[in-house]
mmCIF file of C-alpha atoms and ligand atoms in Angstrom:
data_model
loop_
_atom_site.group_PDB
_atom_site.id
_atom_site.type_symbol
_atom_site.label_atom_id
_atom_site.label_comp_id
_atom_site.label_asym_id
_atom_site.label_seq_id
_atom_site.Cartn_x
_atom_site.Cartn_y
_atom_site.Cartn_z
ATOM 1 C CA UNK A 186 30.314 -2.340 48.056
ATOM 2 C CA UNK A 187 31.637 -4.403 45.182
ATOM 3 C CA UNK A 188 33.962 -6.582 47.242
ATOM 4 C CA UNK A 189 30.957 -7.515 49.345
ATOM 5 C CA UNK A 190 29.040 -8.584 46.218
ATOM 6 C CA UNK A 191 32.002 -10.771 45.212
ATOM 7 C CA UNK A 192 32.075 -12.442 48.621
ATOM 8 C CA UNK A 193 28.327 -13.091 48.529
ATOM 9 C CA UNK A 194 28.420 -14.587 45.023
ATOM 10 C CA UNK A 195 31.328 -16.880 45.975
ATOM 11 C CA UNK A 196 29.348 -18.058 49.028
ATOM 12 C CA UNK A 197 26.362 -18.760 46.779
ATOM 13 C CA UNK A 198 28.653 -20.907 44.619
ATOM 14 C CA UNK A 199 29.034 -23.320 47.545
ATOM 15 C CA UNK A 200 25.318 -24.135 47.309
ATOM 16 C CA UNK A 201 25.806 -25.082 43.641
ATOM 17 C CA UNK A 202 28.889 -27.185 44.417
ATOM 18 C CA UNK A 203 27.117 -28.977 47.270
ATOM 19 C CA UNK A 204 24.052 -29.893 45.207
ATOM 20 C CA UNK A 205 22.985 -33.546 45.251
ATOM 21 C CA UNK A 206 20.007 -35.529 43.902
ATOM 22 C CA UNK A 207 19.488 -32.665 41.442
ATOM 23 C CA UNK A 208 17.247 -34.681 39.123
ATOM 24 C CA UNK A 209 14.725 -35.211 41.961
ATOM 25 C CA UNK A 210 14.124 -31.471 42.190
ATOM 26 C CA UNK A 211 13.582 -30.602 38.523
ATOM 27 C CA UNK A 212 10.325 -29.086 37.315
ATOM 28 C CA UNK A 213 9.152 -27.423 34.111
ATOM 29 C CA UNK A 214 8.602 -23.662 34.091
ATOM 30 C CA UNK A 215 7.144 -22.394 30.797
ATOM 31 C CA UNK A 216 7.754 -25.540 28.688
ATOM 32 C CA UNK A 217 9.519 -28.918 28.684
ATOM 33 C CA UNK A 218 12.721 -27.083 27.575
ATOM 34 C CA UNK A 219 12.556 -24.476 30.366
ATOM 35 C CA UNK A 220 13.579 -26.229 33.566
ATOM 36 C CA UNK A 221 14.177 -25.134 37.139
ATOM 37 C CA UNK A 222 15.458 -26.970 40.221
ATOM 38 C CA UNK A 223 15.090 -26.350 43.925
ATOM 39 C CA UNK A 224 18.730 -25.215 43.848
ATOM 40 C CA UNK A 225 17.879 -22.277 41.547
ATOM 41 C CA UNK A 226 15.397 -21.136 44.198
ATOM 42 C CA UNK A 227 17.787 -21.851 47.060
ATOM 43 C CA UNK A 228 20.620 -19.831 45.473
ATOM 44 C CA UNK A 229 18.274 -16.969 44.635
ATOM 45 C CA UNK A 230 16.848 -16.912 48.186
ATOM 46 C CA UNK A 231 20.401 -16.754 49.540
ATOM 47 C CA UNK A 232 21.382 -13.898 47.191
ATOM 48 C CA UNK A 233 18.172 -12.025 47.913
ATOM 49 C CA UNK A 234 18.730 -12.259 51.662
ATOM 50 C CA UNK A 235 22.462 -11.442 51.650
ATOM 51 C CA UNK A 236 22.493 -8.718 48.987
ATOM 52 C CA UNK A 237 19.566 -6.871 50.492
ATOM 53 C CA UNK A 238 20.947 -7.202 54.019
ATOM 54 C CA UNK A 239 24.156 -5.560 52.778
ATOM 55 C CA UNK A 240 22.400 -2.996 50.516
ATOM 56 C CA UNK A 241 18.926 -2.360 51.942
ATOM 57 C CA UNK A 242 18.278 0.550 49.565
ATOM 58 C CA UNK A 243 18.590 -1.632 46.448
ATOM 59 C CA UNK A 244 15.833 -3.341 44.469
ATOM 60 C CA UNK A 245 16.065 -6.947 43.281
ATOM 61 C CA UNK A 246 15.117 -8.483 39.919
ATOM 62 C CA UNK A 247 15.742 -12.222 39.832
ATOM 63 C CA UNK A 248 15.009 -15.062 37.404
ATOM 64 C CA UNK A 249 13.015 -17.084 39.914
ATOM 65 C CA UNK A 250 10.309 -14.524 40.421
ATOM 66 C CA UNK A 251 11.518 -11.942 42.920
ATOM 67 C CA UNK A 252 10.974 -8.389 41.765
ATOM 68 C CA UNK A 253 11.381 -5.835 44.499
ATOM 69 C CA UNK A 254 10.150 -2.356 43.678
ATOM 70 C CA UNK A 255 12.642 -1.858 40.877
ATOM 71 C CA UNK A 256 10.520 0.814 39.215
ATOM 72 C CA UNK A 257 10.929 3.090 42.239
ATOM 73 C CA UNK A 258 14.581 2.310 42.887
ATOM 74 C CA UNK A 259 17.613 4.164 41.561
ATOM 75 C CA UNK A 260 19.675 1.006 41.899
ATOM 76 C CA UNK A 261 18.748 -2.665 41.716
ATOM 77 C CA UNK A 262 20.358 -6.076 41.408
ATOM 78 C CA UNK A 263 19.692 -8.229 38.349
ATOM 79 C CA UNK A 264 20.267 -11.852 39.328
ATOM 80 C CA UNK A 265 20.400 -15.256 37.654
ATOM 81 C CA UNK A 266 20.940 -17.752 40.494
ATOM 82 C CA UNK A 267 21.923 -20.551 38.085
ATOM 83 C CA UNK A 268 22.513 -19.570 34.468
ATOM 84 C CA UNK A 269 22.779 -22.791 32.482
ATOM 85 C CA UNK A 270 20.198 -24.699 34.528
ATOM 86 C CA UNK A 271 20.048 -27.527 31.981
ATOM 87 C CA UNK A 272 23.838 -27.910 32.174
ATOM 88 C CA UNK A 273 23.477 -27.994 35.965
ATOM 89 C CA UNK A 274 20.831 -30.733 35.794
ATOM 90 C CA UNK A 275 23.047 -32.807 33.468
ATOM 91 C CA UNK A 276 26.073 -32.211 35.719
ATOM 92 C CA UNK A 277 27.999 -30.642 32.848
ATOM 93 C CA UNK A 278 29.792 -28.358 35.351
ATOM 94 C CA UNK A 279 29.305 -25.321 33.107
ATOM 95 C CA UNK A 280 26.907 -22.919 34.811
ATOM 96 C CA UNK A 281 27.255 -19.530 36.462
ATOM 97 C CA UNK A 282 25.754 -17.237 39.048
ATOM 98 C CA UNK A 283 25.180 -13.792 37.541
ATOM 99 C CA UNK A 284 24.809 -10.643 39.659
ATOM 100 C CA UNK A 285 24.580 -7.224 38.037
ATOM 101 C CA UNK A 286 23.958 -3.882 39.686
ATOM 102 C CA UNK A 287 22.002 -1.410 37.580
ATOM 103 C CA UNK A 288 22.051 2.247 38.651
ATOM 104 C CA UNK A 289 19.895 4.880 36.951
ATOM 105 C CA UNK A 290 19.334 2.569 33.976
ATOM 106 C CA UNK A 291 23.041 1.742 33.410
ATOM 107 C CA UNK A 292 25.008 -1.301 34.518
ATOM 108 C CA UNK A 293 27.378 -0.140 37.225
ATOM 109 C CA UNK A 294 28.787 -3.491 38.323
ATOM 110 C CA UNK A 295 28.770 -7.029 36.942
ATOM 111 C CA UNK A 296 29.925 -10.293 38.502
ATOM 112 C CA UNK A 297 29.641 -13.725 36.871
ATOM 113 C CA UNK A 298 30.869 -16.672 38.937
ATOM 114 C CA UNK A 299 31.633 -20.142 37.559
ATOM 115 C CA UNK A 300 31.798 -22.186 40.778
ATOM 116 C CA UNK A 301 33.123 -25.393 39.190
ATOM 117 C CA UNK A 302 36.297 -23.674 37.968
ATOM 118 C CA UNK A 303 36.327 -20.985 40.673
ATOM 119 C CA UNK A 304 36.419 -18.253 38.009
ATOM 120 C CA UNK A 305 34.963 -14.891 39.002
ATOM 121 C CA UNK A 306 34.551 -12.429 36.117
ATOM 122 C CA UNK A 307 33.903 -8.848 37.262
ATOM 123 C CA UNK A 308 33.663 -5.328 35.916
ATOM 124 C CA UNK A 309 32.914 -1.930 37.383
ATOM 125 C CA UNK A 310 31.895 0.871 35.022
ATOM 126 C CA UNK A 311 35.006 2.738 33.835
ATOM 127 C CA UNK A 312 37.460 0.503 35.738
ATOM 128 C CA UNK A 313 38.122 -2.432 33.378
ATOM 129 C CA UNK A 314 37.188 -6.114 33.387
ATOM 130 C CA UNK A 315 38.822 -8.818 35.492
ATOM 131 C CA UNK A 316 39.053 -12.569 35.924
ATOM 132 C CA UNK A 317 39.885 -13.457 39.532
ATOM 133 C CA UNK A 318 41.367 -9.967 39.878
ATOM 134 C CA UNK A 319 43.552 -10.057 36.721
ATOM 135 C CA UNK A 320 42.661 -7.713 33.829
ATOM 136 C CA UNK A 321 41.049 -9.296 30.750
ATOM 137 C CA UNK A 322 40.680 -7.923 27.215
ATOM 138 C CA UNK A 323 38.748 -8.986 24.149
ATOM 139 C CA UNK A 324 40.457 -9.837 20.882
ATOM 140 C CA UNK A 325 39.858 -7.150 18.256
ATOM 141 C CA UNK A 326 39.254 -9.516 15.340
ATOM 142 C CA UNK A 327 37.158 -9.183 12.209
ATOM 143 C CA UNK A 328 34.198 -11.519 11.755
ATOM 144 C CA UNK A 329 36.050 -13.918 9.449
ATOM 145 C CA UNK A 330 38.662 -14.484 12.191
ATOM 146 C CA UNK A 331 36.070 -14.859 14.979
ATOM 147 C CA UNK A 332 34.880 -17.827 17.001
ATOM 148 C CA UNK A 333 31.197 -17.029 17.458
ATOM 149 C CA UNK A 334 29.321 -18.282 20.505
ATOM 150 C CA UNK A 335 25.558 -18.384 20.183
ATOM 151 C CA UNK A 336 22.421 -19.334 22.065
ATOM 152 C CA UNK A 337 19.410 -21.097 20.600
ATOM 153 C CA UNK A 338 16.765 -19.056 22.525
ATOM 154 C CA UNK A 339 14.973 -22.354 22.872
ATOM 155 C CA UNK A 340 12.245 -21.013 25.204
ATOM 156 C CA UNK A 341 11.053 -18.607 22.476
ATOM 157 C CA UNK A 342 9.905 -20.823 19.610
ATOM 158 C CA UNK A 343 9.113 -17.910 17.262
ATOM 159 C CA UNK A 344 12.850 -17.147 17.075
ATOM 160 C CA UNK A 345 13.898 -20.619 15.813
ATOM 161 C CA UNK A 346 13.754 -19.779 12.049
ATOM 162 C CA UNK A 347 15.754 -16.605 12.658
ATOM 163 C CA UNK A 348 18.422 -18.417 14.689
ATOM 164 C CA UNK A 349 18.670 -21.090 11.983
ATOM 165 C CA UNK A 350 18.901 -18.517 9.187
ATOM 166 C CA UNK A 351 21.554 -16.513 11.020
ATOM 167 C CA UNK A 352 23.619 -19.672 11.394
ATOM 168 C CA UNK A 353 23.310 -20.428 7.678
ATOM 169 C CA UNK A 354 24.387 -16.902 6.747
ATOM 170 C CA UNK A 355 27.119 -16.562 9.374
ATOM 171 C CA UNK A 356 28.877 -19.907 9.241
ATOM 172 C CA UNK A 357 30.666 -19.283 5.910
ATOM 173 C CA UNK A 358 31.776 -15.830 7.185
ATOM 174 C CA UNK A 359 33.311 -16.786 10.558
ATOM 175 C CA UNK A 360 36.065 -19.017 11.911
ATOM 176 C CA UNK A 361 33.651 -21.363 13.729
ATOM 177 C CA UNK A 362 30.703 -21.594 16.148
ATOM 178 C CA UNK A 363 30.439 -22.653 19.818
ATOM 179 C CA UNK A 364 27.277 -23.389 21.888
ATOM 180 C CA UNK A 365 27.815 -23.802 25.647
ATOM 181 C CA UNK A 366 24.309 -23.464 27.191
ATOM 182 C CA UNK A 367 25.168 -20.639 29.612
ATOM 183 C CA UNK A 368 24.819 -17.158 28.135
ATOM 184 C CA UNK A 369 26.518 -15.325 31.015
ATOM 185 C CA UNK A 370 29.641 -17.445 30.622
ATOM 186 C CA UNK A 371 29.515 -17.135 26.826
ATOM 187 C CA UNK A 372 29.839 -13.368 27.174
ATOM 188 C CA UNK A 373 32.618 -13.701 29.751
ATOM 189 C CA UNK A 374 34.507 -16.129 27.507
ATOM 190 C CA UNK A 375 34.324 -13.517 24.744
ATOM 191 C CA UNK A 376 35.497 -10.819 27.175
ATOM 192 C CA UNK A 377 38.469 -13.003 28.120
ATOM 193 C CA UNK A 378 39.437 -13.700 24.499
ATOM 194 C CA UNK A 379 38.469 -17.409 24.593
ATOM 195 C CA UNK A 380 35.965 -16.644 21.828
ATOM 196 C CA UNK A 381 35.249 -13.473 19.879
ATOM 197 C CA UNK A 382 31.558 -12.771 19.288
ATOM 198 C CA UNK A 383 28.096 -13.873 20.448
ATOM 199 C CA UNK A 384 24.477 -13.750 19.394
ATOM 200 C CA UNK A 385 21.142 -14.974 20.739
ATOM 201 C CA UNK A 386 17.720 -13.957 19.463
ATOM 202 C CA UNK A 387 16.012 -13.665 22.860
ATOM 203 C CA UNK A 388 17.372 -13.561 26.391
ATOM 204 C CA UNK A 389 16.218 -12.114 29.713
ATOM 205 C CA UNK A 390 18.242 -9.431 31.551
ATOM 206 C CA UNK A 391 19.536 -11.824 34.216
ATOM 207 C CA UNK A 392 21.286 -13.823 31.470
ATOM 208 C CA UNK A 393 23.278 -10.879 30.076
ATOM 209 C CA UNK A 394 23.094 -7.774 32.310
ATOM 210 C CA UNK A 395 26.134 -8.474 34.507
ATOM 211 C CA UNK A 396 28.208 -9.852 31.614
ATOM 212 C CA UNK A 397 27.301 -6.984 29.269
ATOM 213 C CA UNK A 398 29.361 -4.621 31.420
ATOM 214 C CA UNK A 399 32.219 -7.156 31.500
ATOM 215 C CA UNK A 400 32.178 -7.152 27.675
ATOM 216 C CA UNK A 401 32.231 -3.351 27.468
ATOM 217 C CA UNK A 402 34.988 -3.017 30.033
ATOM 218 C CA UNK A 403 37.027 -5.648 28.176
ATOM 219 C CA UNK A 404 36.865 -3.521 25.011
ATOM 220 C CA UNK A 405 33.871 -5.087 23.273
ATOM 221 C CA UNK A 406 30.537 -3.837 21.964
ATOM 222 C CA UNK A 407 27.197 -5.253 23.085
ATOM 223 C CA UNK A 408 23.785 -4.301 21.711
ATOM 224 C CA UNK A 409 20.508 -5.891 20.690
ATOM 225 C CA UNK A 410 20.735 -7.854 17.422
ATOM 226 C CA UNK A 411 19.319 -4.983 15.364
ATOM 227 C CA UNK A 412 22.040 -2.699 16.756
ATOM 228 C CA UNK A 413 19.774 -0.838 19.183
ATOM 229 C CA UNK A 414 20.813 -0.413 22.858
ATOM 230 C CA UNK A 415 20.333 -3.346 25.238
ATOM 231 C CA UNK A 416 17.286 -3.205 27.510
ATOM 232 C CA UNK A 417 17.509 -4.329 31.126
ATOM 233 C CA UNK A 418 13.801 -4.902 31.660
ATOM 234 C CA UNK A 419 11.937 -7.766 29.975
ATOM 235 C CA UNK A 420 13.317 -9.561 26.875
ATOM 236 C CA UNK A 421 16.047 -8.552 24.461
ATOM 237 C CA UNK A 422 18.159 -10.129 21.737
ATOM 238 C CA UNK A 423 21.919 -9.792 22.214
ATOM 239 C CA UNK A 424 24.827 -9.225 19.804
ATOM 240 C CA UNK A 425 28.433 -9.011 20.975
ATOM 241 C CA UNK A 426 31.540 -8.317 18.960
ATOM 242 C CA UNK A 427 34.774 -6.415 18.793
ATOM 243 C CA UNK A 428 34.957 -2.893 17.330
ATOM 244 C CA UNK A 429 35.821 -4.664 14.051
ATOM 245 C CA UNK A 430 33.332 -7.534 14.068
ATOM 246 C CA UNK A 431 30.273 -5.971 15.728
ATOM 247 C CA UNK A 432 29.352 -3.688 12.768
ATOM 248 C CA UNK A 433 29.837 -6.645 10.378
ATOM 249 C CA UNK A 434 27.597 -8.837 12.540
ATOM 250 C CA UNK A 435 24.844 -6.210 12.777
ATOM 251 C CA UNK A 436 24.979 -5.586 9.001
ATOM 252 C CA UNK A 437 24.500 -9.276 8.300
ATOM 253 C CA UNK A 438 21.667 -9.568 10.861
ATOM 254 C CA UNK A 439 19.852 -6.551 9.367
ATOM 255 C CA UNK A 440 20.029 -8.157 5.904
ATOM 256 C CA UNK A 441 18.456 -11.332 7.293
ATOM 257 C CA UNK A 442 15.801 -9.356 9.214
ATOM 258 C CA UNK A 443 14.650 -7.711 5.976
ATOM 259 C CA UNK A 444 13.456 -11.030 4.569
ATOM 260 C CA UNK A 445 9.629 -11.178 4.701
ATOM 261 C CA UNK A 446 9.645 -14.496 6.625
ATOM 262 C CA UNK A 447 11.962 -13.041 9.317
ATOM 263 C CA UNK A 448 9.917 -9.948 10.106
ATOM 264 C CA UNK A 449 8.622 -9.681 13.694
ATOM 265 C CA UNK A 450 10.750 -12.541 14.993
ATOM 266 C CA UNK A 451 12.927 -10.459 17.307
ATOM 267 C CA UNK A 452 11.493 -9.543 20.735
HETATM 268 C C1 IPD B 596 19.718 -19.988 29.615
HETATM 269 C C2 IPD B 596 21.158 -20.104 29.199
HETATM 270 C C3 IPD B 596 21.272 -20.528 27.745
HETATM 271 C C4 IPD B 596 20.497 -19.625 26.829
HETATM 272 C C5 IPD B 596 19.064 -19.518 27.277
HETATM 273 C C6 IPD B 596 19.033 -19.007 28.716
HETATM 274 P P1 IPD B 596 18.950 -20.356 32.163
HETATM 275 O O1 IPD B 596 19.634 -19.511 30.948
HETATM 276 O O2 IPD B 596 21.818 -18.879 29.384
HETATM 277 O O3 IPD B 596 22.607 -20.491 27.290
HETATM 278 O O4 IPD B 596 20.527 -20.142 25.518
HETATM 279 O O5 IPD B 596 18.372 -18.666 26.391
HETATM 280 O O6 IPD B 596 17.728 -18.800 29.113
HETATM 281 O O7 IPD B 596 17.506 -20.502 31.808
HETATM 282 O O8 IPD B 596 19.657 -21.654 32.232
HETATM 283 O O9 IPD B 596 19.154 -19.467 33.347
#
C-alpha cells in the first residue's frame, strides 16, 4: 500500500515542477494572505483520483475542499496538495505535497514530498522515518542548543500577539529561529536533524498530519502547544521538540498562556 502512495505523490510532484504562468492563476481564499492557485486544485484532483482508485475504501480530507465521508471511514487520507503555496507563487522552490493516512484516529503513514529537491520523507507507524529510503533521526538537544523553526499562523489574526510573545520569550533561550513558509517541510527538517524544534499557533491537519508521524518515528515529540494531543480534524496548534526540549518548550508556552492578554488565543 505504502509504496503505491509514494509513487502517486512523486507523480503529483511533476505537476508542481511543470507549473507555468503561476501568477495568472492566483486567487484569495479567506484573506489577502491566504492564497490558492489552479495548481493546488490540479494536484489535489490528481491525488484524489489516484489515491482513491488505489484504495477505494479510504476517505479523503484535502485542503482544497474535498472531504469524503471521513466520519464513517476507519481510514482516510489527509492531503495538502501544495504546502507552502505562497512560496510556490513566488517561485521560492520550497513547497511540499503532504499525504498522511489516518487509521482509527492515529496516523499510520506519512509522506511529505519536496519536488524541487526530489526529497521524499516517509514514516510508517512503528517502522522508523526515512528520507529517500535512508533512516533519519532527530537530534536530542535541549532548548538552548536548538534551532527552532516556527510558523506565523498568518491566516488566524487572533494568534498574532501570542506568536510575537512566544518569539520574545523563546529567542533568548534557543540557538536561533528559522521561518521557511512550509510547515510540512519544517517538521521534516526537524525530523532529519536540520533543525531541532518547531511551533505554530494554528495549523490545519493537512499541514502537519503526515509530518507528525515522521517526527515521532524519528524520535521526536509532537503535541499541541499546550501539551495536549494533536487533533487531526479542524484546527490545532503544533509544538515539536526532542525528548529534552519538548517539555522545556511546553513549560515556557504554558507560562505565556497564563498571561491575561494571551488567554483564548489558541484554537
Ligand atoms: C501554510 C504553510 C505555512 C504555515 C501556514 C500554512 P499552505 O500552508 O505551511 O508555513 O505558516 O500556517 O497554512 O496554506 O501554504 O498550504
